[in-house]
Tab-separated table of C-alpha atoms in Angstrom:
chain	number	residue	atom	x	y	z
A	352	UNK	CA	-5.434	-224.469	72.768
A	353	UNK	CA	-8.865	-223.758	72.765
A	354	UNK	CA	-9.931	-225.308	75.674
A	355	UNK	CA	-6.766	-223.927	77.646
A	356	UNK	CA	-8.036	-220.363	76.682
A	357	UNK	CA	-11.494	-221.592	77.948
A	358	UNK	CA	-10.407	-223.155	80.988
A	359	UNK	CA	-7.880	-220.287	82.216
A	360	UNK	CA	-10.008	-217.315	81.706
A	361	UNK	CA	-12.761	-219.011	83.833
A	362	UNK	CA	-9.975	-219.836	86.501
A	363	UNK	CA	-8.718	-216.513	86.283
A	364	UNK	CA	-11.716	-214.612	85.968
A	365	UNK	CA	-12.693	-216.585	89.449
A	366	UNK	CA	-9.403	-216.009	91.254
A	367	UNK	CA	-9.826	-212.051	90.555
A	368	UNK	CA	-13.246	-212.094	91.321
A	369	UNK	CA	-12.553	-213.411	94.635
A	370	UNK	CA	-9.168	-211.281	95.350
A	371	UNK	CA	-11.354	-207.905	94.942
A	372	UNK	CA	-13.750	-209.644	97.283
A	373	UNK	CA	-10.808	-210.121	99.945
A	374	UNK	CA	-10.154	-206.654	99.428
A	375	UNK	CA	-13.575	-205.442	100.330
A	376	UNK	CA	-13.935	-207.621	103.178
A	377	UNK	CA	-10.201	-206.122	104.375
A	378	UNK	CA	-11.202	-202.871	103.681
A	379	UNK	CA	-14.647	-203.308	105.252
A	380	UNK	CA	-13.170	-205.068	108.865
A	381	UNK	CA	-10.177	-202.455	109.183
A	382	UNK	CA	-11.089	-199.293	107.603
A	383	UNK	CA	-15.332	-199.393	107.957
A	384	UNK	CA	-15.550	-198.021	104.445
A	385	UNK	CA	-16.872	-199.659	100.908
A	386	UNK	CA	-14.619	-198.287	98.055
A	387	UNK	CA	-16.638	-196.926	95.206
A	388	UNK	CA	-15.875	-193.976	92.682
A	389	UNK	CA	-17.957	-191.915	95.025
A	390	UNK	CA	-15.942	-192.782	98.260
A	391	UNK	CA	-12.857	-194.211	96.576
A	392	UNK	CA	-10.476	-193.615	99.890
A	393	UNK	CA	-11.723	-194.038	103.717
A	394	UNK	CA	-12.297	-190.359	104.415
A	395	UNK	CA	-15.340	-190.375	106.625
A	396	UNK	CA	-12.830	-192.974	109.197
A	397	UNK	CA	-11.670	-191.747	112.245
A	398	UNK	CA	-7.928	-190.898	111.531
A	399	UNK	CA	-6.941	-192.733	114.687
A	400	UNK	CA	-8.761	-195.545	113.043
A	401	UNK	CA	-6.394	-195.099	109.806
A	402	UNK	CA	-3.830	-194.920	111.676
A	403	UNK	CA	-4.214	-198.226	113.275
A	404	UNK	CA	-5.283	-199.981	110.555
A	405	UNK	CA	-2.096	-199.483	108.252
A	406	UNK	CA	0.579	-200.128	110.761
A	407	UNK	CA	-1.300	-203.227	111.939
A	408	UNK	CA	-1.286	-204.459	108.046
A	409	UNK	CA	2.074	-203.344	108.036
A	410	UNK	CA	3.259	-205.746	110.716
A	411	UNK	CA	1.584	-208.599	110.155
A	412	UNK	CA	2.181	-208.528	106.139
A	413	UNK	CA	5.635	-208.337	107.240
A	414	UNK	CA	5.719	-211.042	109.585
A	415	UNK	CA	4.243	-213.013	106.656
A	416	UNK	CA	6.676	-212.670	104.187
A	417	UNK	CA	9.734	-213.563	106.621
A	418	UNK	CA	8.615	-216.160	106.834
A	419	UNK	CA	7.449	-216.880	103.009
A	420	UNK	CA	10.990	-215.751	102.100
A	421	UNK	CA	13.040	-217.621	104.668
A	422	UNK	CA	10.872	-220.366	105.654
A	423	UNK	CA	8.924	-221.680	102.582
A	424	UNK	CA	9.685	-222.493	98.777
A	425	UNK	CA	10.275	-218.698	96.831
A	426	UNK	CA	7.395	-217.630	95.267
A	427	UNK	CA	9.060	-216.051	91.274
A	428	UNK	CA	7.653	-212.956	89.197
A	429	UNK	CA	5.402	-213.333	86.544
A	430	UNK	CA	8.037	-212.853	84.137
A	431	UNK	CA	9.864	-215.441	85.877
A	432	UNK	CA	7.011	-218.100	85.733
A	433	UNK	CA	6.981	-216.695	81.769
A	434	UNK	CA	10.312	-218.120	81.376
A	435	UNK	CA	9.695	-221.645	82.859
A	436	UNK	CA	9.665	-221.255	87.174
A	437	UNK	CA	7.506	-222.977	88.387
A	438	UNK	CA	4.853	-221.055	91.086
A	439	UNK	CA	4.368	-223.155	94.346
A	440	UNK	CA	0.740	-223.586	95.118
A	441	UNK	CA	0.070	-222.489	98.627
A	442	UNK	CA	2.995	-220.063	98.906
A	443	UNK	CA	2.053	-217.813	95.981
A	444	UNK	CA	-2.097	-217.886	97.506
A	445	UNK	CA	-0.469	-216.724	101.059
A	446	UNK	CA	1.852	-214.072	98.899
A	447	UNK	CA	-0.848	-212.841	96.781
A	448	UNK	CA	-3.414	-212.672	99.869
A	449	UNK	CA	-0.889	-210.852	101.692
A	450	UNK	CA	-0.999	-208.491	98.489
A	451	UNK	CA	-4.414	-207.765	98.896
A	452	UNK	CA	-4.556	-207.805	102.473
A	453	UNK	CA	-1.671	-205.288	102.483
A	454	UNK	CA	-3.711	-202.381	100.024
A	455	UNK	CA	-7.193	-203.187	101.881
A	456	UNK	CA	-5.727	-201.857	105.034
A	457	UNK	CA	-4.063	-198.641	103.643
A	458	UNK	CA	-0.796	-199.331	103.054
A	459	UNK	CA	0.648	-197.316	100.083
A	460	UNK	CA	1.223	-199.507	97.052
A	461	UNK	CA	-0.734	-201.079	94.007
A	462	UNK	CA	-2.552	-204.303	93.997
A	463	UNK	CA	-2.208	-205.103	90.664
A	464	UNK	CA	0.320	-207.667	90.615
A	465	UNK	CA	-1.565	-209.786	92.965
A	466	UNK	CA	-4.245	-211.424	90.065
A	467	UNK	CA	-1.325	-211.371	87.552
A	468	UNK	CA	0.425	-213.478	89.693
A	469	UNK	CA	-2.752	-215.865	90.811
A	470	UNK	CA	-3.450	-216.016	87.086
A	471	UNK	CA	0.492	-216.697	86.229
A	472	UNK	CA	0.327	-219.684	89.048
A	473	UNK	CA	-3.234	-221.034	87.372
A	474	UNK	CA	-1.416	-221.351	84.040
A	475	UNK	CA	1.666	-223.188	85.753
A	476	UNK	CA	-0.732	-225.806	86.706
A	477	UNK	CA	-2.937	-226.098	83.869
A	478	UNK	CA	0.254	-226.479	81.997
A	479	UNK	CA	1.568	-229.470	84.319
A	480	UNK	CA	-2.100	-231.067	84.068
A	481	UNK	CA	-1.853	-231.089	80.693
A	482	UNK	CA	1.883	-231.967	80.060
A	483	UNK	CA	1.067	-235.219	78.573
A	484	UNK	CA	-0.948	-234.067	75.644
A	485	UNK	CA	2.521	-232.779	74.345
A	486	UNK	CA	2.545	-228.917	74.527
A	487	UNK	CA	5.712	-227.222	73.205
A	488	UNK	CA	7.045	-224.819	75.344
A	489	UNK	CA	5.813	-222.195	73.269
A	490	UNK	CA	2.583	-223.010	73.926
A	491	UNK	CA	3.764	-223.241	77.714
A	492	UNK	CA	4.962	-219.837	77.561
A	493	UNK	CA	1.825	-218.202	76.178
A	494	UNK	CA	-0.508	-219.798	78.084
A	495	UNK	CA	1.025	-218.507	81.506
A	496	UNK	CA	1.663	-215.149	80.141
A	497	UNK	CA	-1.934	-215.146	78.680
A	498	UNK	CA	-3.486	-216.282	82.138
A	499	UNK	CA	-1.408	-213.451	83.543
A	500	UNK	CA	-2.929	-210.591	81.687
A	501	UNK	CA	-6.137	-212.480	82.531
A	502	UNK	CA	-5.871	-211.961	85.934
A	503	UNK	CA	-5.200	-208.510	85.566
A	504	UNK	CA	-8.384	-208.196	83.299
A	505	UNK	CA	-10.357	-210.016	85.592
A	506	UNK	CA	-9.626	-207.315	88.645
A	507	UNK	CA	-10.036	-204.320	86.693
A	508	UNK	CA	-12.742	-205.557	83.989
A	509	UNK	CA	-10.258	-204.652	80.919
A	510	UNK	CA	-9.553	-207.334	78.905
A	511	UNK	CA	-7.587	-205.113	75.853
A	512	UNK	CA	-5.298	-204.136	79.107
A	513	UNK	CA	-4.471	-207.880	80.304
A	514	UNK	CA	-4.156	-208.783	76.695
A	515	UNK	CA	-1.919	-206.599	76.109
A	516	UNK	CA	-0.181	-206.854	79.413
A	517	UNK	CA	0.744	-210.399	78.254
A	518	UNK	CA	1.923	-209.298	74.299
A	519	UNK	CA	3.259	-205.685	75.350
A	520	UNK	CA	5.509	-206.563	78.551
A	521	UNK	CA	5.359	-210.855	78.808
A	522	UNK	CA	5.542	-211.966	75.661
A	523	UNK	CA	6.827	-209.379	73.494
A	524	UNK	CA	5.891	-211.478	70.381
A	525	UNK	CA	3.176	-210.396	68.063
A	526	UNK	CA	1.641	-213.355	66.223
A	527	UNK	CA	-1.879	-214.661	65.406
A	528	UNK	CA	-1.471	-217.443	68.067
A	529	UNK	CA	-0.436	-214.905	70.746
A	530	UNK	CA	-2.973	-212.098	70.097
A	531	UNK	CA	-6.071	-214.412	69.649
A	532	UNK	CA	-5.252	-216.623	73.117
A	533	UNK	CA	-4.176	-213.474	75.073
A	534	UNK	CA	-7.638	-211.312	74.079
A	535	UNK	CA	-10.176	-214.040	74.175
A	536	UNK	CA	-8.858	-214.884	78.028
A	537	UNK	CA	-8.618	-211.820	78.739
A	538	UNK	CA	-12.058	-211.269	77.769
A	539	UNK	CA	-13.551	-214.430	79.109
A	540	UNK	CA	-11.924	-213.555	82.477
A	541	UNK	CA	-13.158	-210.004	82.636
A	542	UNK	CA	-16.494	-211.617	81.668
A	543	UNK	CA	-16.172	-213.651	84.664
A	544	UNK	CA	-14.741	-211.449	87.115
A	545	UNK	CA	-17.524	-208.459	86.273
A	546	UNK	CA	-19.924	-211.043	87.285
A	547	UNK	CA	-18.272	-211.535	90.806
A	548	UNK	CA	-18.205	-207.867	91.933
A	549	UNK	CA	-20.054	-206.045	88.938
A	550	UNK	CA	-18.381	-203.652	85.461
A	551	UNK	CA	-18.825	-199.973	87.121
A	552	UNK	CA	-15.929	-197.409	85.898
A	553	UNK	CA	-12.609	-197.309	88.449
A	554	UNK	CA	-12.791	-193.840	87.986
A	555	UNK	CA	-15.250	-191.565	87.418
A	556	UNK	CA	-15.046	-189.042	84.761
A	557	UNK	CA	-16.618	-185.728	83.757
A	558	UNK	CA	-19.039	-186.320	80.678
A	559	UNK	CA	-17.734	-183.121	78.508
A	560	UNK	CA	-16.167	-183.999	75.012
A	561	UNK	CA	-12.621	-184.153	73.813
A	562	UNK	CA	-11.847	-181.097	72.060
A	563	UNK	CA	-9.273	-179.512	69.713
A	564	UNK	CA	-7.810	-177.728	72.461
A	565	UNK	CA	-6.315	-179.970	74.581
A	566	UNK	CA	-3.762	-180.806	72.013
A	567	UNK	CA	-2.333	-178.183	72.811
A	568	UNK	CA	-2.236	-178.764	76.571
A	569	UNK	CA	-1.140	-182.691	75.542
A	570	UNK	CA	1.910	-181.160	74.115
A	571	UNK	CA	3.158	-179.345	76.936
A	572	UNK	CA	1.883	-181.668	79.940
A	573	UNK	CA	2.740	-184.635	78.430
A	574	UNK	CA	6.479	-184.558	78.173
A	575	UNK	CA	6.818	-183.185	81.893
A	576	UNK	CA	4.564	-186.148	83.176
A	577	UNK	CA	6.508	-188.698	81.441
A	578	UNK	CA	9.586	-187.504	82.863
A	579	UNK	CA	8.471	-187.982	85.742
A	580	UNK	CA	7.093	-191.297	85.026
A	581	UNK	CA	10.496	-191.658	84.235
A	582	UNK	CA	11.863	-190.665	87.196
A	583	UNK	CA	9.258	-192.397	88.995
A	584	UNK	CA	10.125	-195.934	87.241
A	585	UNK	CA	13.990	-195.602	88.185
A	586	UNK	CA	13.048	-194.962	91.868
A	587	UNK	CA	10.713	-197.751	91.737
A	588	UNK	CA	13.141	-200.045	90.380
A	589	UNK	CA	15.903	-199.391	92.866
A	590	UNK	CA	13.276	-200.011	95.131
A	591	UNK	CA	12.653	-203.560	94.026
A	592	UNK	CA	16.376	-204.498	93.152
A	593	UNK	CA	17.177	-203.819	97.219
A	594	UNK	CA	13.984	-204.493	98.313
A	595	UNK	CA	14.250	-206.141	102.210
A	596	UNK	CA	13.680	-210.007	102.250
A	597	UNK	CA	15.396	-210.670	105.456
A	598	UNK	CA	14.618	-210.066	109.324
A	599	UNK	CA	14.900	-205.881	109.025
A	600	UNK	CA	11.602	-206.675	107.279
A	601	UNK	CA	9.957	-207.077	110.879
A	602	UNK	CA	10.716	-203.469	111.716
A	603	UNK	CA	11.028	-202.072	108.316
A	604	UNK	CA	7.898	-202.821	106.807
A	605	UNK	CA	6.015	-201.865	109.915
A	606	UNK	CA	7.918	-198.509	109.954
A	607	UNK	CA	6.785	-197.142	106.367
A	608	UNK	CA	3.722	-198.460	107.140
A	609	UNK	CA	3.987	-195.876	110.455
A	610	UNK	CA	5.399	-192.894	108.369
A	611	UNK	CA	1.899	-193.552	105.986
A	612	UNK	CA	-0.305	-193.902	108.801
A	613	UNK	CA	1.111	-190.216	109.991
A	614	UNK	CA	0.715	-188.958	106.712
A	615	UNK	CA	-2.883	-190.206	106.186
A	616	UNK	CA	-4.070	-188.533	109.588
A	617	UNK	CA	-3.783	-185.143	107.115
A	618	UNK	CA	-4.402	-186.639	104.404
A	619	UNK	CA	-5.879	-190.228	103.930
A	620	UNK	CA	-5.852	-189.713	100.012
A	621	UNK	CA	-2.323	-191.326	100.021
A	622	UNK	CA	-3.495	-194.382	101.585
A	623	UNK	CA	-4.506	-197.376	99.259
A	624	UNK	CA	-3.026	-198.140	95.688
A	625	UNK	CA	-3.887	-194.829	94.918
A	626	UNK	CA	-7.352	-194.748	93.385
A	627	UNK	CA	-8.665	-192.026	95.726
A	628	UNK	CA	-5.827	-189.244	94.784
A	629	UNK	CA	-6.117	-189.901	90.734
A	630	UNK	CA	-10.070	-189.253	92.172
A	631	UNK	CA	-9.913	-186.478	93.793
A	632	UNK	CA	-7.109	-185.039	90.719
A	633	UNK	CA	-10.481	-186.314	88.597
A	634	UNK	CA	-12.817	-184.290	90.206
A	635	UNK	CA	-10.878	-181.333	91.056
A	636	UNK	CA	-11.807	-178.067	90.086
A	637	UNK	CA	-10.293	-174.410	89.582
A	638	UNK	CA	-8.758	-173.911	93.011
A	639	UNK	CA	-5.608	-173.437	95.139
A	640	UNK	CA	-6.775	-176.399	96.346
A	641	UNK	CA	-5.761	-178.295	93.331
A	642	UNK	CA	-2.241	-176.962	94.271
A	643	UNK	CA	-2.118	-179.204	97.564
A	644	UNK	CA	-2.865	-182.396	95.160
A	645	UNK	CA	0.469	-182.067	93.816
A	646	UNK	CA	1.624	-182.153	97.328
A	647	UNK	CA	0.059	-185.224	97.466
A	648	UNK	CA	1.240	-186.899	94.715
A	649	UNK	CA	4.610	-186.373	95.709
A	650	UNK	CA	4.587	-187.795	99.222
A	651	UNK	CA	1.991	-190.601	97.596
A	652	UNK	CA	5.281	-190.988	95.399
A	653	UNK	CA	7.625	-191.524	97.647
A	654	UNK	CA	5.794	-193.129	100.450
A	655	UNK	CA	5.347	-195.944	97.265
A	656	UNK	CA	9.083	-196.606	97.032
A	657	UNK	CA	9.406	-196.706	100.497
A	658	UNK	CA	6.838	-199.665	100.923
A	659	UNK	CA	8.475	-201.354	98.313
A	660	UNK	CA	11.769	-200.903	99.344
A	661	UNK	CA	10.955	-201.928	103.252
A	662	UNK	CA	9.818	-205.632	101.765
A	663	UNK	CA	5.761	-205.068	100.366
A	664	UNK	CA	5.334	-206.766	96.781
A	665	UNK	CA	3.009	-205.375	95.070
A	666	UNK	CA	2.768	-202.785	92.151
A	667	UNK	CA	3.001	-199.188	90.480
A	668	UNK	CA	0.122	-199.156	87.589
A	669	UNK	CA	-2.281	-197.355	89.731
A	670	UNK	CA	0.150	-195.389	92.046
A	671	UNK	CA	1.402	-194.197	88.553
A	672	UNK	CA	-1.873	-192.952	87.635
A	673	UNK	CA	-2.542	-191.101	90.864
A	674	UNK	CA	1.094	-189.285	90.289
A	675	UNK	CA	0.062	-188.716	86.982
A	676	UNK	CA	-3.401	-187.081	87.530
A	677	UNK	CA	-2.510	-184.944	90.392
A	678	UNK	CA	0.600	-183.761	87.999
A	679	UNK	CA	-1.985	-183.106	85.041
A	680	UNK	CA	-4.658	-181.528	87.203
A	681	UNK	CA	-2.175	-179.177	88.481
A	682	UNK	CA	-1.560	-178.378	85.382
A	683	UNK	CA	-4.369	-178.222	84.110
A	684	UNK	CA	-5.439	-175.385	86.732
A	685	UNK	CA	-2.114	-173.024	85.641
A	686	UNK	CA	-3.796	-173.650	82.031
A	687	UNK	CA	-7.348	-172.352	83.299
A	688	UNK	CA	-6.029	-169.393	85.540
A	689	UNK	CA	-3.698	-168.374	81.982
A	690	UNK	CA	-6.814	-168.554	80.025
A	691	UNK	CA	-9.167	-166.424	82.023
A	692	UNK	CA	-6.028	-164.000	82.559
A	693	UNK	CA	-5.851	-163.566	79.157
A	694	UNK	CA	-9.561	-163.764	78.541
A	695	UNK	CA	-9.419	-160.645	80.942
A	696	UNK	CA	-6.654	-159.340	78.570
A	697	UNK	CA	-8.432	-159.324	75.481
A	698	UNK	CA	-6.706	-163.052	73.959
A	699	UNK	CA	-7.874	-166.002	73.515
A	700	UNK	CA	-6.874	-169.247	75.149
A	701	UNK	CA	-9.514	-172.189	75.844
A	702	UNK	CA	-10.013	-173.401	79.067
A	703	UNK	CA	-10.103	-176.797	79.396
A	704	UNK	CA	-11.492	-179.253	82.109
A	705	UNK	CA	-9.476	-180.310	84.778
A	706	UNK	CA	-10.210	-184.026	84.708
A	707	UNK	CA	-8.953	-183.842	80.746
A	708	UNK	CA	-5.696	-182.564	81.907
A	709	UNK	CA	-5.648	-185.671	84.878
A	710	UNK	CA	-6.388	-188.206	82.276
A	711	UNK	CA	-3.372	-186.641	80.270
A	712	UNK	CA	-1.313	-186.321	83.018
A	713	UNK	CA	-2.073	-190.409	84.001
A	714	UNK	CA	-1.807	-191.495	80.759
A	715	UNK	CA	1.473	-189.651	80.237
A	716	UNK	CA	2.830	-190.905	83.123
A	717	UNK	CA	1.656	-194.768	83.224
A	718	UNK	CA	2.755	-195.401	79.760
A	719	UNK	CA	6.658	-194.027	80.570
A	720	UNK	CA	6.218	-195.666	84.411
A	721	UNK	CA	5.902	-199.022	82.412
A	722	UNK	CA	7.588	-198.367	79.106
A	723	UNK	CA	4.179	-200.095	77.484
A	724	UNK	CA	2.486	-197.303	75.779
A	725	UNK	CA	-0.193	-199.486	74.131
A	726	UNK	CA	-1.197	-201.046	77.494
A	727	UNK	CA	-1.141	-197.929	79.299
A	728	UNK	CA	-3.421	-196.007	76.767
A	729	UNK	CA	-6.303	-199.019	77.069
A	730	UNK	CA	-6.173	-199.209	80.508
A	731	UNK	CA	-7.290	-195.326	81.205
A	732	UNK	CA	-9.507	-196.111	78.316
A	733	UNK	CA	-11.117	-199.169	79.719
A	734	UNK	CA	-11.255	-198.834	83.464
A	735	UNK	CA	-12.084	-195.008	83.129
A	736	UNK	CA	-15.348	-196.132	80.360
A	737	UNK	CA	-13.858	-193.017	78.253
A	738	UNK	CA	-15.373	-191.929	74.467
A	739	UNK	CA	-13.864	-193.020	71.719
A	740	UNK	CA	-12.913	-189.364	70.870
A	741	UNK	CA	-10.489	-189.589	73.801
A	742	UNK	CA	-7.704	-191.508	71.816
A	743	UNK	CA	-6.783	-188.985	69.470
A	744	UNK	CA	-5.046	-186.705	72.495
A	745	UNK	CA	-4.634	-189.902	74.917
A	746	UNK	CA	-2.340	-191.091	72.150
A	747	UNK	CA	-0.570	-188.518	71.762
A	748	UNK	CA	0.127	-187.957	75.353
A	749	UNK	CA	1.105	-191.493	75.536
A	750	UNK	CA	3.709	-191.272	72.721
A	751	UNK	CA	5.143	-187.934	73.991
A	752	UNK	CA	5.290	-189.555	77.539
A	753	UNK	CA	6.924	-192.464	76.621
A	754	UNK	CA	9.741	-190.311	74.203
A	755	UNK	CA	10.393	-187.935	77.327
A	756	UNK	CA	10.741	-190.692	80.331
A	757	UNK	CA	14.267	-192.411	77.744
A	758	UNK	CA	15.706	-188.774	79.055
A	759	UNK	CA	15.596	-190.638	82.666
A	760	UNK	CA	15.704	-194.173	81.573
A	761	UNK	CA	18.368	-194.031	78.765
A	762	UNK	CA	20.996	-193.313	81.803
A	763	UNK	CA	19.971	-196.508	84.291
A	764	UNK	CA	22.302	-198.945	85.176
A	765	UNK	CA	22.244	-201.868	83.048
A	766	UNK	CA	22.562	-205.681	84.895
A	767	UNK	CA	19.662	-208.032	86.105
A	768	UNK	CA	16.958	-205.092	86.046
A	769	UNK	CA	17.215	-204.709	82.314
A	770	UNK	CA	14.860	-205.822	80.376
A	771	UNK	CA	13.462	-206.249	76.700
A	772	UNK	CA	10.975	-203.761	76.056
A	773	UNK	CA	7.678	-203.122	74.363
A	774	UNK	CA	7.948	-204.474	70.879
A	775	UNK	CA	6.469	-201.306	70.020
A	776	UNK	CA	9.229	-199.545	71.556
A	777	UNK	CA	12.675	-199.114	70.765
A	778	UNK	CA	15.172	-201.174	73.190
A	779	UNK	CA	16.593	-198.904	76.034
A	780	UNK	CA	18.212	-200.125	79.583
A	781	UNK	CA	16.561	-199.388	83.022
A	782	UNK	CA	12.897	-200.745	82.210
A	783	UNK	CA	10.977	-201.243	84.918
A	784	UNK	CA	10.353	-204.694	86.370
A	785	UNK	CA	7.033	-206.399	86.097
């Protein structure tokens, strides 16, 4: 088991190293921009540019997987693979390229599941190499769910977040075996994979500290964001369930990809997996301008579900967060403008700064998206390079979040899309797929 844990977090480590490379390169030969916390969307692109890029990723990712779907050997989830199918070689590379290839030129939908699924194909065969030496299918099972969360921590350079991926949603087993396998590839892949295209923070963050007073904003932003998550989640998984597979792909794909090319001629923030709204949410500041993020968030919202439902695989971690922030840094800016009112007034009421209430609005929001409050709370932790004094409200938003969303998800219909969740969580129907 050692050596499986060795070999699989280099393997996966490399395979995520080189997918955020393809999505440079993409992003470099069709947008002309270099995504970085300081330019994390292609604003300085001609929108005509924008424009063109995104429906001409739309078409040809479509024409893609037609054929993938109706021409070639299906290509299962991750949870799937978890559960014994088996991943065919070349057709999940070509489906998690397309992934990749997909985000890089602005379509609007998250790339996460790509090095999950990479990873989730590199434990398939590492498990088939080594069938002889006798591994139970316990062992099977772990190892592919553990390479899974790899690839994820590989990408993003958060190995408690792929770790937990794997034990939180995969697995859903805590046991010495599981935890120790599932963190040190994690790690070792992260290790890896920060070597390939370097450890600086997904998102940048304001450097002020954590204070008493945003409990009280955690309280009241918290539930509203995670029933939206909620909300969000259902929409995402009705999305998936009818997702297109057959020939309407050819125009359907292509057409959301049109309504987000319109969209992003006004406002190119929705483009992408949505790391450049949950920036701008970060970096906002007391303004009606903060107002228009919302706005934002919403279309980024729906324009997600849209791409998902017209045929694009992909995911909803980081569209999550960009619906979340935008929610909490609207917020967050009501808060402010009641504080100085009242300042004016004679009361007190703290202000508090906007990217705190984006963080809480994220955090809210990923962990009821996902229904995986643990793995939601370490990836804004990890990927965001927050303080330590950050958990304390983070967690709290998190739980609330999680105990508003069952409002929405406590109604869903029940049949193949339900799912076992957290085993931190108590069971409830209408999970969201992973």
């Amino acid at each position: 088991m050692m050596l499986s844990t060795l070999v699989l977090g280099v393997a996966t480590g490399l395979s995520s190293g080189l997918l955020a490379l393809l999505l440079k390169s993409v992003e470099s030969l069709f947008l002309n921009f270099n995504e970085s916390p300081s330019l994390p969307g292609p604003f300085n692109t001609p929108w005509l540019w924008r424009a063109a890029s995104v429906v001409i990723g739309g078409i040809i990712a479509a024409v893609i997987w037609w054929l993938l779907r109706n021409r070639a050997k299906t290509v299962p989830t991750v949870g799937q693979a978890v559960k014994g199918r088996d991943m065919p070689v070349w057709q999940t590379i070509v489906h998690v390229s397309t992934q990749i290839f997909l985000v890089g030129t602005g379509a609007s939908i998250g790339r996460e599941v790509a090095p999950r699924e990479a990873g989730a194909m590199l434990g398939g065969l590492w498990v088939w190499a080594c069938r002889r030496i006798g591994l139970r299918e316990d062992d099977r099972r772990l190892l592919v769910a553990a390479a899974a969360g790899a690839g994820f921590a590989g990408i993003y350079i958060s190995p408690l977040t792929g770790a937990l991926f794997s034990i939180e949603i995969l697995l859903k087993r805590i046991t010495t075996t599981t935890v120790a396998v599932s963190f040190s590839m994690a790690a070792i892949a992260a290790w890896v994979g920060g070597m390939i295209h370097g450890t600086d923070p997904y998102y940048a963050t304001g450097t002020q500290d954590f204070q008493t007073p945003l409990l009280l904003f955690v309280l009241i932003a918290a539930p509203l964001a995670g029933y939206i998550g909620g909300c969000f989640a259902k929409a995402t998984s009705w999305a998936e369930q009818r997702k297109t597979t057959d020939v309407h792909i050819l125009w359907q794909l292509p057409l959301a990809a049109l309504l987000t090319a319109v969209v992003s001629i006004w406002g190119p923030a929705v483009m992408g997996n949505g790391r450049a709204l949950a920036q701008i949410a970060l970096n906002a500041t007391l303004s009606p301008a903060v107002l228009s993020i919302v706005l934002l968030g919403a279309v980024k919202a729906v324009l997600t579900i849209l791409t998902i439902r017209s045929g694009a695989s992909g995911g909803t971690l980081t569209p999550s967060i960009a619906l979340g922030a935008s929610t909490g840094a609207a917020l967050g800016a009501v808060w402010n403008l009641a504080a100085q009112n009242m300042t004016t007034s004679g009361s007190t009421l703290p202000g508090i700064p906007i990217w705190q209430c984006a963080i809480v609005g994220a955090v809210a929001l990923l962990s009821a998206s996902q229904q995986a409050p643990l793995m939601a709370l370490m990836m804004l932790m990890e990927i965001s390079h927050l303080p330590i004094t950050a958990l304390g409200p983070l967690g709290l938003a998190t739980c609330l979040g999680v105990v508003s969303s069952r409002l929405v998800l406590a109604s869903s219909v029940s049949g193949d899309s339900q799912q076992t969740p957290s085993p931190f969580l108590p069971k409830s129907d209408g999970l969201p797929r992973h």
